[in-house]
mmCIF file of C-alpha atoms in Angstrom:
data_model
loop_
_atom_site.group_PDB
_atom_site.id
_atom_site.type_symbol
_atom_site.label_atom_id
_atom_site.label_comp_id
_atom_site.label_asym_id
_atom_site.label_seq_id
_atom_site.Cartn_x
_atom_site.Cartn_y
_atom_site.Cartn_z
ATOM 1 C CA SER A 21 -47.631 72.778 9.448
ATOM 2 C CA SER A 22 -51.116 73.433 10.867
ATOM 3 C CA GLU A 23 -51.829 73.179 14.561
ATOM 4 C CA LEU A 24 -55.328 71.988 13.742
ATOM 5 C CA THR A 25 -55.550 68.555 12.140
ATOM 6 C CA GLN A 26 -58.267 67.488 9.711
ATOM 7 C CA ASP A 27 -58.686 64.409 7.559
ATOM 8 C CA PRO A 28 -57.882 65.388 3.950
ATOM 9 C CA ALA A 29 -60.986 63.885 2.376
ATOM 10 C CA VAL A 30 -64.237 62.140 3.150
ATOM 11 C CA SER A 31 -67.139 60.927 1.054
ATOM 12 C CA VAL A 32 -70.821 60.568 1.866
ATOM 13 C CA ALA A 33 -73.771 59.125 0.007
ATOM 14 C CA LEU A 34 -76.514 61.543 -0.954
ATOM 15 C CA GLY A 35 -78.904 61.964 1.973
ATOM 16 C CA GLN A 36 -76.626 60.308 4.490
ATOM 17 C CA THR A 37 -74.756 61.792 7.438
ATOM 18 C CA VAL A 38 -71.092 62.708 7.574
ATOM 19 C CA THR A 39 -68.975 64.045 10.414
ATOM 20 C CA ILE A 40 -65.732 65.956 9.903
ATOM 21 C CA THR A 41 -63.339 66.373 12.800
ATOM 22 C CA CYS A 42 -60.703 68.921 13.734
ATOM 23 C CA GLN A 43 -58.148 68.167 16.427
ATOM 24 C CA GLY A 44 -55.848 70.556 18.224
ATOM 25 C CA PRO A 45 -54.812 71.549 21.738
ATOM 26 C CA SER A 46 -56.251 75.046 21.480
ATOM 27 C CA LEU A 47 -59.742 73.664 20.906
ATOM 28 C CA ARG A 48 -59.843 72.575 24.519
ATOM 29 C CA ASN A 49 -60.080 76.206 25.572
ATOM 30 C CA TYR A 50 -61.086 78.233 22.530
ATOM 31 C CA PHE A 51 -63.995 78.206 20.112
ATOM 32 C CA ALA A 52 -63.907 76.540 16.708
ATOM 33 C CA THR A 53 -65.265 78.029 13.497
ATOM 34 C CA TRP A 54 -66.114 75.991 10.400
ATOM 35 C CA CYS A 55 -65.942 77.485 6.915
ATOM 36 C CA GLN A 56 -67.221 75.995 3.681
ATOM 37 C CA GLN A 57 -65.469 76.762 0.395
ATOM 38 C CA LYS A 58 -66.817 75.704 -2.976
ATOM 39 C CA PRO A 59 -64.562 75.731 -6.065
ATOM 40 C CA GLY A 60 -63.793 79.226 -7.281
ATOM 41 C CA GLN A 61 -65.644 80.879 -4.400
ATOM 42 C CA ALA A 62 -64.709 82.634 -1.194
ATOM 43 C CA PRO A 63 -65.301 80.702 2.012
ATOM 44 C CA ILE A 64 -68.398 81.224 4.126
ATOM 45 C CA VAL A 65 -68.934 80.471 7.793
ATOM 46 C CA VAL A 66 -71.277 77.553 8.486
ATOM 47 C CA ILE A 67 -70.604 77.136 12.228
ATOM 48 C CA PHE A 68 -69.045 79.497 14.775
ATOM 49 C CA GLY A 69 -68.535 79.305 18.524
ATOM 50 C CA ASN A 70 -68.360 75.501 18.262
ATOM 51 C CA THR A 71 -72.103 75.051 17.821
ATOM 52 C CA ASN A 72 -73.731 78.210 16.416
ATOM 53 C CA ARG A 73 -75.156 78.350 12.919
ATOM 54 C CA PRO A 74 -75.316 81.730 11.140
ATOM 55 C CA SER A 75 -78.632 82.805 9.719
ATOM 56 C CA GLY A 76 -79.173 81.367 6.272
ATOM 57 C CA ILE A 77 -77.159 78.212 6.889
ATOM 58 C CA PRO A 78 -79.310 75.084 6.587
ATOM 59 C CA ASP A 79 -80.025 73.273 9.832
ATOM 60 C CA ARG A 80 -78.518 70.082 8.445
ATOM 61 C CA PHE A 81 -75.194 71.631 9.485
ATOM 62 C CA SER A 82 -74.347 71.252 13.162
ATOM 63 C CA GLY A 83 -71.238 71.570 15.285
ATOM 64 C CA SER A 84 -69.959 70.137 18.530
ATOM 65 C CA ARG A 85 -66.815 69.991 20.657
ATOM 66 C CA SER A 86 -65.417 67.363 22.955
ATOM 67 C CA GLY A 87 -62.074 67.962 24.605
ATOM 68 C CA SER A 88 -59.573 68.972 21.956
ATOM 69 C CA THR A 89 -61.741 67.855 19.037
ATOM 70 C CA ALA A 90 -64.336 69.933 17.218
ATOM 71 C CA SER A 91 -66.761 68.279 14.831
ATOM 72 C CA LEU A 92 -68.958 69.394 11.950
ATOM 73 C CA THR A 93 -71.872 67.131 11.045
ATOM 74 C CA ILE A 94 -73.931 67.290 7.884
ATOM 75 C CA THR A 95 -77.163 65.376 8.415
ATOM 76 C CA GLY A 96 -78.771 64.428 5.124
ATOM 77 C CA ALA A 97 -75.980 65.617 2.847
ATOM 78 C CA GLN A 98 -77.030 67.312 -0.388
ATOM 79 C CA ALA A 99 -75.154 67.594 -3.649
ATOM 80 C CA GLU A 100 -74.555 71.282 -2.986
ATOM 81 C CA ASP A 101 -72.690 70.435 0.208
ATOM 82 C CA GLU A 102 -69.772 69.108 -1.829
ATOM 83 C CA ALA A 103 -66.971 71.480 -0.879
ATOM 84 C CA ASP A 104 -63.814 71.972 1.156
ATOM 85 C CA TYR A 105 -64.377 72.536 4.853
ATOM 86 C CA TYR A 106 -61.874 74.311 7.089
ATOM 87 C CA CYS A 107 -61.834 74.611 10.851
ATOM 88 C CA SER A 108 -60.200 77.548 12.564
ATOM 89 C CA SER A 109 -59.494 78.805 16.041
ATOM 90 C CA ARG A 110 -56.719 80.643 17.800
ATOM 91 C CA ASP A 111 -53.261 79.513 18.762
ATOM 92 C CA SER A 112 -52.923 78.302 22.338
ATOM 93 C CA SER A 113 -50.112 80.673 23.207
ATOM 94 C CA PHE A 114 -49.890 83.424 20.643
ATOM 95 C CA SER A 115 -52.302 85.958 19.207
ATOM 96 C CA ARG A 116 -52.830 84.381 15.844
ATOM 97 C CA VAL A 117 -55.531 82.479 14.009
ATOM 98 C CA VAL A 118 -54.858 78.899 12.996
ATOM 99 C CA PHE A 119 -56.584 76.896 10.279
ATOM 100 C CA GLY A 120 -56.882 73.195 9.757
ATOM 101 C CA GLY A 121 -55.604 71.785 6.494
ATOM 102 C CA GLY A 122 -59.142 71.353 5.170
ATOM 103 C CA THR A 123 -61.376 68.368 4.433
ATOM 104 C CA LYS A 124 -62.714 67.774 0.949
ATOM 105 C CA VAL A 125 -66.250 66.409 1.184
ATOM 106 C CA THR A 126 -67.514 64.463 -1.808
ATOM 107 C CA VAL A 127 -71.218 63.654 -2.062
ATOM 108 C CA LEU A 128 -71.739 60.427 -3.983
ATOM 109 C CA GLN B 246 -75.728 92.982 4.797
ATOM 110 C CA VAL B 247 -72.008 92.702 5.423
ATOM 111 C CA GLN B 248 -69.859 93.519 2.423
ATOM 112 C CA LEU B 249 -66.102 93.315 2.193
ATOM 113 C CA VAL B 250 -64.622 94.338 -1.143
ATOM 114 C CA GLU B 251 -60.906 93.899 -1.776
ATOM 115 C CA SER B 252 -58.951 95.800 -4.381
ATOM 116 C CA GLY B 253 -55.339 96.364 -5.373
ATOM 117 C CA GLY B 254 -54.374 92.886 -6.473
ATOM 118 C CA GLY B 255 -52.338 92.237 -9.591
ATOM 119 C CA VAL B 256 -49.064 90.988 -10.996
ATOM 120 C CA VAL B 257 -45.860 92.235 -9.400
ATOM 121 C CA GLN B 258 -42.206 91.353 -9.771
ATOM 122 C CA PRO B 259 -40.292 89.691 -6.927
ATOM 123 C CA GLY B 260 -38.909 92.206 -4.459
ATOM 124 C CA ARG B 261 -41.516 94.827 -5.294
ATOM 125 C CA SER B 262 -44.414 96.132 -3.196
ATOM 126 C CA LEU B 263 -48.194 96.081 -3.419
ATOM 127 C CA ARG B 264 -50.965 97.513 -1.290
ATOM 128 C CA LEU B 265 -54.311 95.808 -0.854
ATOM 129 C CA SER B 266 -57.403 97.650 0.283
ATOM 130 C CA CYS B 267 -60.679 96.383 1.686
ATOM 131 C CA ALA B 268 -63.844 98.488 1.772
ATOM 132 C CA ALA B 269 -66.222 97.377 4.520
ATOM 133 C CA SER B 270 -69.927 98.093 4.836
ATOM 134 C CA GLY B 271 -73.049 96.718 6.486
ATOM 135 C CA PHE B 272 -71.650 96.527 10.007
ATOM 136 C CA THR B 273 -69.974 98.712 12.623
ATOM 137 C CA PHE B 274 -66.456 98.417 11.260
ATOM 138 C CA SER B 275 -64.809 100.166 14.202
ATOM 139 C CA SER B 276 -66.094 97.524 16.631
ATOM 140 C CA PHE B 277 -64.446 94.452 15.140
ATOM 141 C CA ALA B 278 -60.982 93.037 14.668
ATOM 142 C CA MET B 279 -60.102 92.553 11.004
ATOM 143 C CA HIS B 280 -57.938 89.931 9.331
ATOM 144 C CA TRP B 281 -56.176 89.126 6.123
ATOM 145 C CA VAL B 282 -56.170 85.469 5.116
ATOM 146 C CA ARG B 283 -54.558 84.098 1.970
ATOM 147 C CA GLN B 284 -54.823 81.003 -0.149
ATOM 148 C CA ALA B 285 -52.091 79.937 -2.528
ATOM 149 C CA PRO B 286 -53.242 78.219 -5.733
ATOM 150 C CA GLY B 287 -54.576 74.755 -4.915
ATOM 151 C CA LYS B 288 -53.676 75.096 -1.249
ATOM 152 C CA GLY B 289 -55.469 75.645 2.036
ATOM 153 C CA LEU B 290 -56.176 78.796 3.995
ATOM 154 C CA GLU B 291 -53.328 80.634 5.711
ATOM 155 C CA TRP B 292 -53.878 83.388 8.248
ATOM 156 C CA VAL B 293 -51.699 86.422 7.475
ATOM 157 C CA SER B 294 -52.430 89.226 9.920
ATOM 158 C CA PHE B 295 -55.007 90.899 12.114
ATOM 159 C CA THR B 296 -55.584 94.285 13.663
ATOM 160 C CA LEU B 297 -57.647 95.033 16.731
ATOM 161 C CA TYR B 298 -60.876 97.020 16.432
ATOM 162 C CA ASP B 299 -59.115 100.320 17.036
ATOM 163 C CA GLY B 300 -55.853 99.518 15.273
ATOM 164 C CA SER B 301 -53.956 99.684 18.559
ATOM 165 C CA ASN B 302 -52.283 96.317 18.075
ATOM 166 C CA ASN B 303 -51.377 94.309 15.000
ATOM 167 C CA TYR B 304 -50.245 90.709 14.677
ATOM 168 C CA TYR B 305 -48.579 88.794 11.871
ATOM 169 C CA ALA B 306 -47.829 85.279 10.730
ATOM 170 C CA ASP B 307 -44.137 84.446 10.900
ATOM 171 C CA SER B 308 -44.093 84.065 7.108
ATOM 172 C CA VAL B 309 -44.852 87.759 6.557
ATOM 173 C CA LYS B 310 -43.533 89.432 9.711
ATOM 174 C CA GLY B 311 -41.270 92.350 8.886
ATOM 175 C CA ARG B 312 -42.498 92.517 5.279
ATOM 176 C CA PHE B 313 -46.253 93.111 5.548
ATOM 177 C CA THR B 314 -48.041 95.881 7.442
ATOM 178 C CA ILE B 315 -51.728 95.854 8.290
ATOM 179 C CA SER B 316 -53.581 99.071 9.008
ATOM 180 C CA ARG B 317 -57.095 100.401 9.164
ATOM 181 C CA ASP B 318 -58.938 103.703 8.851
ATOM 182 C CA ASN B 319 -62.099 103.524 10.914
ATOM 183 C CA SER B 320 -63.244 106.916 9.624
ATOM 184 C CA LYS B 321 -63.383 105.434 6.108
ATOM 185 C CA ASN B 322 -64.300 101.823 6.991
ATOM 186 C CA MET B 323 -61.156 100.672 5.226
ATOM 187 C CA LEU B 324 -58.613 97.927 5.895
ATOM 188 C CA TYR B 325 -55.205 97.811 4.221
ATOM 189 C CA LEU B 326 -52.318 95.430 3.740
ATOM 190 C CA GLN B 327 -48.997 96.884 2.639
ATOM 191 C CA MET B 328 -46.883 94.102 1.203
ATOM 192 C CA ASP B 329 -43.164 94.746 0.704
ATOM 193 C CA SER B 330 -40.305 92.541 -0.490
ATOM 194 C CA LEU B 331 -42.737 90.206 -2.190
ATOM 195 C CA GLY B 332 -41.601 86.729 -3.120
ATOM 196 C CA VAL B 333 -43.105 84.082 -5.385
ATOM 197 C CA GLU B 334 -44.298 82.306 -2.241
ATOM 198 C CA ASP B 335 -46.648 85.234 -1.596
ATOM 199 C CA THR B 336 -48.665 84.426 -4.711
ATOM 200 C CA ALA B 337 -52.201 83.824 -3.469
ATOM 201 C CA VAL B 338 -55.750 85.066 -3.251
ATOM 202 C CA TYR B 339 -55.906 87.470 -0.328
ATOM 203 C CA TYR B 340 -59.161 87.635 1.605
ATOM 204 C CA CYS B 341 -60.339 90.444 3.850
ATOM 205 C CA VAL B 342 -62.114 88.905 6.835
ATOM 206 C CA CYS B 343 -64.038 90.438 9.700
ATOM 207 C CA SER B 344 -64.281 88.871 13.102
ATOM 208 C CA GLN B 345 -67.345 88.303 15.231
ATOM 209 C CA SER B 346 -67.925 87.783 18.971
ATOM 210 C CA ASN B 347 -64.155 87.778 19.619
ATOM 211 C CA TRP B 348 -61.000 88.632 17.695
ATOM 212 C CA TYR B 349 -60.271 85.109 16.429
ATOM 213 C CA THR B 350 -63.765 83.979 15.415
ATOM 214 C CA ILE B 351 -64.244 84.540 11.719
ATOM 215 C CA GLY B 352 -67.435 86.246 10.676
ATOM 216 C CA TYR B 353 -67.493 87.212 7.020
ATOM 217 C CA TRP B 354 -65.188 86.926 4.018
ATOM 218 C CA GLY B 355 -64.589 89.221 1.099
ATOM 219 C CA GLN B 356 -64.460 87.835 -2.428
ATOM 220 C CA GLY B 357 -60.659 87.954 -2.502
ATOM 221 C CA ALA B 358 -57.936 89.706 -4.479
ATOM 222 C CA LEU B 359 -55.389 87.755 -6.508
ATOM 223 C CA VAL B 360 -51.753 88.684 -6.036
ATOM 224 C CA THR B 361 -49.291 87.098 -8.449
ATOM 225 C CA VAL B 362 -45.594 87.537 -7.848
ATOM 226 C CA SER B 363 -43.690 86.679 -10.989
ATOM 227 C CA SER B 364 -40.780 87.914 -13.026
#
């Protein structure tokens, strides 16, 4: 079982805003990373360090953290944003990376 | 630009061994921790192992501890994963991943190498 908890699926109308959350005790003290994975492709990082967007990632992607919950927001979702999104961080006690179970985002 | 290219995947019988390699380029390989992450068919991402920037310490998921060995050659910009005593539960796409800013923050992913364990 994952130590980071995500909702399995969420849907959003084209052009609307959707927020995906990731909950876990380690997020209170350690940074969250968000990765996007489209079918048949390797994941890519869309947010790191809770709020930072890598170069080349559209600014409709944003991240935040409050307490033990990290969030990824897509403002004005596009059809190409339909994908699985995974959060990751480190374990609270041990030197290992932990992933959330992933959230499938469907753009209607 | 950062490139991570895995090789060595394939079909292997249960109980046998396989070695994955990852060729890194486009960044200072010797400065970053490196990870292996896998994804079983239709499943989510599972962290497997990581090695510190200089290879001085290695860490493993409980599911592979004692069977898998991570290593790196900073002179060749190469990362390896030696997988022994493979079981059907090890069937997955294995991704080479580099860190950024700290050891647990994921930076870039390779395209993945498929390992199928089947008799």
